[in-house]
mmCIF file of C-alpha atoms and ligand atoms in Angstrom:
data_model
loop_
_atom_site.group_PDB
_atom_site.id
_atom_site.type_symbol
_atom_site.label_atom_id
_atom_site.label_comp_id
_atom_site.label_asym_id
_atom_site.label_seq_id
_atom_site.Cartn_x
_atom_site.Cartn_y
_atom_site.Cartn_z
ATOM 1 C CA MET K 1 3.881 -40.463 31.629
ATOM 2 C CA GLU K 2 2.114 -37.736 29.722
ATOM 3 C CA LYS K 3 3.683 -36.672 26.446
ATOM 4 C CA LEU K 4 6.275 -33.904 26.747
ATOM 5 C CA ILE K 5 5.246 -30.346 25.907
ATOM 6 C CA ILE K 6 8.136 -28.307 24.553
ATOM 7 C CA THR K 7 7.926 -24.530 24.713
ATOM 8 C CA VAL K 8 10.289 -22.527 22.568
ATOM 9 C CA ALA K 9 11.223 -19.037 23.777
ATOM 10 C CA PRO K 10 13.088 -17.723 20.751
ATOM 11 C CA THR K 11 13.872 -14.117 21.669
ATOM 12 C CA GLY K 12 13.032 -12.881 25.189
ATOM 13 C CA GLY K 13 13.570 -9.369 26.447
ATOM 14 C CA GLN K 14 17.248 -9.490 27.402
ATOM 15 C CA THR K 15 19.154 -11.340 24.705
ATOM 16 C CA THR K 16 20.919 -9.000 22.293
ATOM 17 C CA ARG K 17 23.017 -9.282 19.148
ATOM 18 C CA GLN K 18 26.016 -8.693 21.424
ATOM 19 C CA HIS K 19 25.191 -11.969 23.180
ATOM 20 C CA THR K 20 24.642 -13.836 19.925
ATOM 21 C CA PRO K 21 24.301 -12.821 16.283
ATOM 22 C CA TYR K 22 21.686 -15.581 15.865
ATOM 23 C CA VAL K 23 18.864 -14.279 18.086
ATOM 24 C CA PRO K 24 15.749 -13.562 15.983
ATOM 25 C CA LEU K 25 14.554 -9.963 16.444
ATOM 26 C CA THR K 26 12.347 -8.823 13.544
ATOM 27 C CA PRO K 27 8.784 -10.197 13.234
ATOM 28 C CA LYS K 28 9.834 -12.277 10.235
ATOM 29 C CA GLU K 29 12.909 -13.674 11.982
ATOM 30 C CA ILE K 30 10.895 -14.530 15.100
ATOM 31 C CA ALA K 31 8.115 -16.208 13.107
ATOM 32 C CA ASP K 32 10.589 -18.169 10.968
ATOM 33 C CA SER K 33 12.432 -19.315 14.078
ATOM 34 C CA VAL K 34 9.168 -20.445 15.708
ATOM 35 C CA TYR K 35 8.207 -22.323 12.553
ATOM 36 C CA GLU K 36 11.537 -24.173 12.485
ATOM 37 C CA ALA K 37 11.128 -25.012 16.178
ATOM 38 C CA TRP K 38 7.591 -26.305 15.518
ATOM 39 C CA GLN K 39 8.936 -28.512 12.718
ATOM 40 C CA GLU K 40 11.315 -30.075 15.246
ATOM 41 C CA GLY K 41 8.578 -30.648 17.856
ATOM 42 C CA ALA K 42 7.833 -27.462 19.809
ATOM 43 C CA ALA K 43 4.158 -27.190 20.826
ATOM 44 C CA ILE K 44 4.148 -23.713 22.422
ATOM 45 C CA ALA K 45 5.857 -20.492 21.353
ATOM 46 C CA HIS K 46 6.538 -17.981 24.124
ATOM 47 C CA ILE K 47 6.771 -14.701 22.250
ATOM 48 C CA HIS K 48 8.491 -11.399 23.024
ATOM 49 C CA VAL K 49 8.699 -8.710 20.346
ATOM 50 C CA ARG K 50 11.286 -6.025 19.605
ATOM 51 C CA ASP K 51 11.080 -2.603 17.990
ATOM 52 C CA GLN K 52 12.944 -1.599 14.816
ATOM 53 C CA HIS K 53 16.096 -1.024 16.891
ATOM 54 C CA GLY K 54 15.907 -4.480 18.466
ATOM 55 C CA LYS K 55 14.760 -3.127 21.851
ATOM 56 C CA PRO K 56 11.972 -4.882 23.806
ATOM 57 C CA THR K 57 8.520 -3.419 23.216
ATOM 58 C CA LEU K 58 4.904 -4.240 24.057
ATOM 59 C CA ASP K 59 3.656 -2.669 20.832
ATOM 60 C CA LEU K 60 0.518 -4.550 19.822
ATOM 61 C CA GLU K 61 1.146 -4.098 16.089
ATOM 62 C CA ARG K 62 4.453 -5.943 16.445
ATOM 63 C CA TYR K 63 2.766 -8.788 18.302
ATOM 64 C CA ILE K 64 0.031 -8.990 15.673
ATOM 65 C CA GLU K 65 2.554 -9.183 12.850
ATOM 66 C CA VAL K 66 4.496 -11.979 14.540
ATOM 67 C CA VAL K 67 1.358 -13.939 15.425
ATOM 68 C CA ASP K 68 -0.085 -13.578 11.905
ATOM 69 C CA ARG K 69 3.169 -14.761 10.356
ATOM 70 C CA ILE K 70 3.255 -17.784 12.690
ATOM 71 C CA ARG K 71 -0.418 -18.588 12.108
ATOM 72 C CA ASP K 72 0.163 -18.607 8.327
ATOM 73 C CA LYS K 73 2.569 -21.494 8.783
ATOM 74 C CA CYS K 74 1.632 -23.691 11.741
ATOM 75 C CA ASP K 75 -0.744 -24.492 14.610
ATOM 76 C CA ILE K 76 1.713 -23.946 17.483
ATOM 77 C CA ILE K 77 0.143 -22.625 20.703
ATOM 78 C CA ILE K 78 0.808 -18.903 21.075
ATOM 79 C CA ASN K 79 1.931 -17.743 24.502
ATOM 80 C CA LEU K 80 2.563 -13.981 24.626
ATOM 81 C CA THR K 81 4.717 -12.356 27.258
ATOM 82 C CA THR K 82 2.921 -9.826 29.443
ATOM 83 C CA ALA K 83 6.291 -8.686 30.790
ATOM 84 C CA GLY K 84 8.148 -7.649 27.652
ATOM 85 C CA ALA K 85 11.194 -6.786 29.732
ATOM 86 C CA VAL K 86 11.750 -5.877 33.373
ATOM 87 C CA LYS K 87 10.874 -2.179 33.230
ATOM 88 C CA MET K 88 7.660 -1.992 31.209
ATOM 89 C CA ASN K 89 4.670 -0.129 32.600
ATOM 90 C CA ASP K 90 1.644 -1.935 33.974
ATOM 91 C CA GLU K 91 -0.903 -0.464 31.554
ATOM 92 C CA ASP K 92 1.068 -1.552 28.480
ATOM 93 C CA ARG K 93 1.499 -4.998 30.015
ATOM 94 C CA LEU K 94 -2.220 -5.394 30.651
ATOM 95 C CA ARG K 95 -3.045 -4.294 27.119
ATOM 96 C CA VAL K 96 -1.386 -7.426 25.662
ATOM 97 C CA CYS K 97 -4.424 -9.417 26.879
ATOM 98 C CA LYS K 98 -6.572 -7.677 24.252
ATOM 99 C CA LEU K 99 -4.894 -9.861 21.638
ATOM 100 C CA ARG K 100 -6.533 -12.915 23.240
ATOM 101 C CA PRO K 101 -3.632 -15.338 22.874
ATOM 102 C CA GLU K 102 -4.327 -18.897 23.993
ATOM 103 C CA MET K 103 -1.767 -18.432 26.768
ATOM 104 C CA ALA K 104 0.164 -15.552 28.290
ATOM 105 C CA SER K 105 2.841 -15.312 30.931
ATOM 106 C CA PHE K 106 1.804 -14.408 34.461
ATOM 107 C CA ASP K 107 4.842 -13.513 36.573
ATOM 108 C CA ALA K 108 3.539 -14.267 40.032
ATOM 109 C CA GLY K 109 5.663 -11.857 42.080
ATOM 110 C CA SER K 110 8.549 -9.412 42.151
ATOM 111 C CA THR K 111 12.195 -10.384 42.066
ATOM 112 C CA ASN K 112 15.659 -9.023 41.488
ATOM 113 C CA PHE K 113 16.606 -9.831 37.919
ATOM 114 C CA GLY K 114 20.352 -9.523 37.289
ATOM 115 C CA SER K 115 21.154 -5.912 38.098
ATOM 116 C CA GLU K 116 17.511 -4.837 37.753
ATOM 117 C CA VAL K 117 14.250 -5.295 39.647
ATOM 118 C CA PHE K 118 11.258 -7.007 38.054
ATOM 119 C CA ILE K 119 8.163 -5.581 39.695
ATOM 120 C CA ASN K 120 4.842 -7.441 39.784
ATOM 121 C CA SER K 121 2.897 -5.756 42.582
ATOM 122 C CA PRO K 122 -0.064 -7.463 44.280
ATOM 123 C CA ASP K 123 -2.383 -4.878 42.730
ATOM 124 C CA PHE K 124 -0.964 -5.490 39.235
ATOM 125 C CA LEU K 125 -1.257 -9.269 39.604
ATOM 126 C CA GLU K 126 -4.882 -8.950 40.577
ATOM 127 C CA ARG K 127 -5.608 -6.755 37.584
ATOM 128 C CA LEU K 128 -3.719 -9.066 35.241
ATOM 129 C CA ALA K 129 -5.568 -12.116 36.556
ATOM 130 C CA ILE K 130 -8.902 -10.343 36.011
ATOM 131 C CA LYS K 131 -7.939 -9.414 32.436
ATOM 132 C CA MET K 132 -6.806 -12.947 31.618
ATOM 133 C CA LYS K 133 -10.042 -14.334 32.966
ATOM 134 C CA GLU K 134 -12.053 -11.797 30.967
ATOM 135 C CA TYR K 135 -10.254 -12.699 27.722
ATOM 136 C CA GLN K 136 -10.155 -16.439 28.515
ATOM 137 C CA ILE K 137 -6.373 -16.653 28.383
ATOM 138 C CA LYS K 138 -4.652 -19.546 30.142
ATOM 139 C CA PRO K 139 -2.032 -18.066 32.477
ATOM 140 C CA GLU K 140 1.431 -19.561 32.314
ATOM 141 C CA ILE K 141 2.236 -18.887 35.964
ATOM 142 C CA GLU K 142 5.932 -18.040 36.029
ATOM 143 C CA ILE K 143 7.661 -18.841 39.306
ATOM 144 C CA PHE K 144 11.096 -17.407 40.110
ATOM 145 C CA ASP K 145 10.940 -18.263 43.800
ATOM 146 C CA VAL K 146 8.732 -20.411 45.990
ATOM 147 C CA GLY K 147 6.745 -17.532 47.550
ATOM 148 C CA MET K 148 5.335 -16.782 44.114
ATOM 149 C CA ILE K 149 3.429 -20.078 44.139
ATOM 150 C CA HIS K 150 1.610 -18.799 47.198
ATOM 151 C CA ASN K 151 0.912 -15.434 45.561
ATOM 152 C CA ALA K 152 -0.809 -17.376 42.781
ATOM 153 C CA LEU K 153 -2.735 -19.577 45.207
ATOM 154 C CA ARG K 154 -4.000 -16.492 47.058
ATOM 155 C CA LEU K 155 -5.399 -15.224 43.762
ATOM 156 C CA ALA K 156 -6.988 -18.632 43.242
ATOM 157 C CA GLU K 157 -8.696 -18.320 46.641
ATOM 158 C CA LYS K 158 -10.277 -15.120 45.331
ATOM 159 C CA GLU K 159 -11.264 -17.087 42.199
ATOM 160 C CA LEU K 160 -9.129 -14.844 40.003
ATOM 161 C CA LEU K 161 -6.972 -17.767 38.872
ATOM 162 C CA LYS K 162 -8.739 -21.011 38.084
ATOM 163 C CA PRO K 163 -7.409 -24.580 38.397
ATOM 164 C CA PRO K 164 -5.990 -26.626 36.786
ATOM 165 C CA PHE K 165 -2.957 -24.333 36.955
ATOM 166 C CA HIS K 166 0.038 -24.397 34.654
ATOM 167 C CA PHE K 167 3.319 -23.336 36.271
ATOM 168 C CA GLN K 168 6.557 -22.398 34.547
ATOM 169 C CA PHE K 169 9.490 -22.682 36.951
ATOM 170 C CA VAL K 170 12.179 -20.195 36.004
ATOM 171 C CA LEU K 171 15.405 -21.294 37.654
ATOM 172 C CA GLY K 172 18.857 -19.795 37.567
ATOM 173 C CA VAL K 173 17.990 -16.113 37.083
ATOM 174 C CA LYS K 174 20.279 -13.973 39.269
ATOM 175 C CA GLY K 175 17.817 -12.932 41.979
ATOM 176 C CA GLY K 176 15.572 -16.002 41.751
ATOM 177 C CA MET K 177 16.046 -19.602 42.855
ATOM 178 C CA PRO K 178 19.278 -21.259 41.703
ATOM 179 C CA ALA K 179 18.838 -24.016 39.102
ATOM 180 C CA THR K 180 19.436 -27.068 41.273
ATOM 181 C CA PRO K 181 17.625 -30.427 41.209
ATOM 182 C CA LYS K 182 16.645 -29.980 44.866
ATOM 183 C CA ASN K 183 15.055 -26.591 44.221
ATOM 184 C CA LEU K 184 13.105 -27.941 41.263
ATOM 185 C CA MET K 185 11.815 -30.896 43.277
ATOM 186 C CA TYR K 186 10.781 -28.601 46.117
ATOM 187 C CA LEU K 187 8.807 -26.418 43.685
ATOM 188 C CA VAL K 188 7.135 -29.457 42.138
ATOM 189 C CA ASP K 189 6.128 -30.638 45.634
ATOM 190 C CA SER K 190 4.698 -27.198 46.439
ATOM 191 C CA ILE K 191 2.037 -26.934 43.724
ATOM 192 C CA PRO K 192 -1.521 -28.246 44.025
ATOM 193 C CA PRO K 193 -2.262 -31.762 42.740
ATOM 194 C CA GLY K 194 -3.679 -31.721 39.228
ATOM 195 C CA SER K 195 -1.453 -28.822 38.126
ATOM 196 C CA THR K 196 0.838 -29.104 35.122
ATOM 197 C CA TRP K 197 4.323 -27.641 35.166
ATOM 198 C CA SER K 198 7.274 -26.875 32.985
ATOM 199 C CA ALA K 199 10.755 -25.725 33.898
ATOM 200 C CA LEU K 200 13.654 -23.873 32.443
ATOM 201 C CA GLY K 201 17.212 -23.380 33.591
ATOM 202 C CA ALA K 202 18.793 -20.099 32.554
ATOM 203 C CA SER K 203 22.098 -20.092 30.735
ATOM 204 C CA LYS K 204 24.350 -23.107 31.402
ATOM 205 C CA ASP K 205 21.640 -24.862 33.423
ATOM 206 C CA GLN K 206 19.198 -25.280 30.532
ATOM 207 C CA LEU K 207 20.005 -28.884 29.685
ATOM 208 C CA THR K 208 20.236 -30.055 33.313
ATOM 209 C CA ILE K 209 16.839 -28.657 34.221
ATOM 210 C CA ASN K 210 15.321 -29.935 30.956
ATOM 211 C CA THR K 211 16.576 -33.442 31.690
ATOM 212 C CA ILE K 212 15.257 -33.543 35.245
ATOM 213 C CA SER K 213 11.898 -32.152 34.108
ATOM 214 C CA ILE K 214 11.536 -34.888 31.490
ATOM 215 C CA LEU K 215 12.261 -37.541 34.123
ATOM 216 C CA LEU K 216 9.918 -36.040 36.732
ATOM 217 C CA GLY K 217 6.972 -35.840 34.334
ATOM 218 C CA GLY K 218 7.079 -32.076 33.847
ATOM 219 C CA HIS K 219 7.423 -30.165 30.615
ATOM 220 C CA VAL K 220 10.301 -28.079 29.267
ATOM 221 C CA ARG K 221 11.183 -24.714 27.823
ATOM 222 C CA VAL K 222 14.196 -24.025 25.636
ATOM 223 C CA GLY K 223 15.419 -21.168 23.482
ATOM 224 C CA MET K 224 17.563 -18.083 23.169
ATOM 225 C CA GLU K 225 15.495 -16.172 25.723
ATOM 226 C CA ASP K 226 17.099 -18.398 28.347
ATOM 227 C CA SER K 227 20.365 -19.586 26.863
ATOM 228 C CA VAL K 228 22.451 -18.712 23.832
ATOM 229 C CA TYR K 229 25.031 -21.492 24.111
ATOM 230 C CA PHE K 230 24.292 -24.926 22.727
ATOM 231 C CA ARG K 231 27.209 -26.281 24.702
ATOM 232 C CA LYS K 232 30.190 -24.730 26.418
ATOM 233 C CA GLY K 233 31.868 -22.274 24.062
ATOM 234 C CA GLU K 234 29.476 -22.983 21.153
ATOM 235 C CA LEU K 235 26.624 -20.607 20.362
ATOM 236 C CA ALA K 236 23.361 -22.153 19.178
ATOM 237 C CA LYS K 237 22.716 -21.127 15.574
ATOM 238 C CA THR K 238 18.961 -21.703 15.745
ATOM 239 C CA ASN K 239 16.257 -22.191 18.354
ATOM 240 C CA ALA K 240 15.276 -25.388 16.549
ATOM 241 C CA GLN K 241 18.621 -26.865 17.567
ATOM 242 C CA PHE K 242 17.606 -26.691 21.232
ATOM 243 C CA VAL K 243 14.215 -28.240 20.454
ATOM 244 C CA LYS K 244 15.759 -31.099 18.511
ATOM 245 C CA ARG K 245 18.108 -31.880 21.394
ATOM 246 C CA VAL K 246 15.298 -32.209 23.955
ATOM 247 C CA VAL K 247 13.202 -34.253 21.512
ATOM 248 C CA ASP K 248 16.102 -36.689 21.099
ATOM 249 C CA LEU K 249 16.754 -36.752 24.820
ATOM 250 C CA SER K 250 13.112 -37.307 25.701
ATOM 251 C CA ARG K 251 12.799 -40.213 23.257
ATOM 252 C CA ILE K 252 15.954 -41.801 24.690
ATOM 253 C CA LEU K 253 14.374 -41.456 28.132
ATOM 254 C CA GLY K 254 11.147 -43.047 26.872
ATOM 255 C CA ARG K 255 8.836 -40.045 26.630
ATOM 256 C CA GLU K 256 7.023 -39.105 23.431
ATOM 257 C CA ILE K 257 6.519 -35.504 22.317
ATOM 258 C CA ALA K 258 3.142 -33.721 22.390
ATOM 259 C CA THR K 259 1.866 -32.075 19.219
ATOM 260 C CA PRO K 260 0.262 -28.638 19.690
ATOM 261 C CA ASN K 261 -3.218 -30.221 19.793
ATOM 262 C CA GLU K 262 -2.087 -32.872 22.279
ATOM 263 C CA ALA K 263 -0.594 -30.064 24.363
ATOM 264 C CA ARG K 264 -3.926 -28.212 24.162
ATOM 265 C CA SER K 265 -5.661 -31.232 25.572
ATOM 266 C CA ILE K 266 -3.078 -31.692 28.370
ATOM 267 C CA LEU K 267 -3.398 -27.995 29.312
ATOM 268 C CA GLY K 268 -7.180 -27.812 28.957
ATOM 269 C CA LEU K 269 -7.167 -25.404 25.996
ATOM 270 C CA ASN K 270 -9.631 -25.612 23.118
ATOM 271 C CA SER K 271 -8.468 -27.509 20.027
ATOM 272 C CA LYS K 272 -7.594 -25.548 16.914
HETATM 273 ZN ZN1 ZN G 301 9.628 -14.349 28.454
#
């Protein structure tokens, strides 16, 4: 099996200090958390930024500060969110592409998201795909439900998304597919041969979905964007803690961990 690519998602758009006092929110906290996760074995950092009040923002200056701070310390692959949070406007979301990250999230359809609605209209997806192509950004195609795979493949038919594709299966969000082994296997069977994929389970399902992904030859995402508890009743104190656990687990299961440059080669990115 290919080496395991670990993505760390340290902050997200939803996790607040009410959920956990340990979530990194300032550019320095986010960059430090990514660096610690990289030291433990993370190859990709999926980055959201917050404003001075800790609220989600798509402010480019905030992104630049976080990315510069990370780049000063390590060669982790930068994957910027183009969502920010569920109610951001399309123009601000598209603007993130100007920063030319190696990867960026591409949420391939609309879904209920807890008590809110996460809108990714067909028109927006087309525009986002065009922008990512223009700036040579590898889309991390986020899939909350199986129909979204087909949204992405329709864009591929128009040559707006190019194979080999990289899918991120987001399971266990209220409104998307539940985080069950059967659902994950169905998603894996539904993507074109030659694609790579990673999966995450929100909240209590993180470790289950991580484990199945390691065994099935996929890749994994961990971090406080998706889960704040390390185990039942115990908050994670750092994002690195989650990374270390999947590194240990993967080695027990016989799979080595990809460095950022090995991950670049698996995903077809240019080496740094
Ligand atoms: Zn995200």
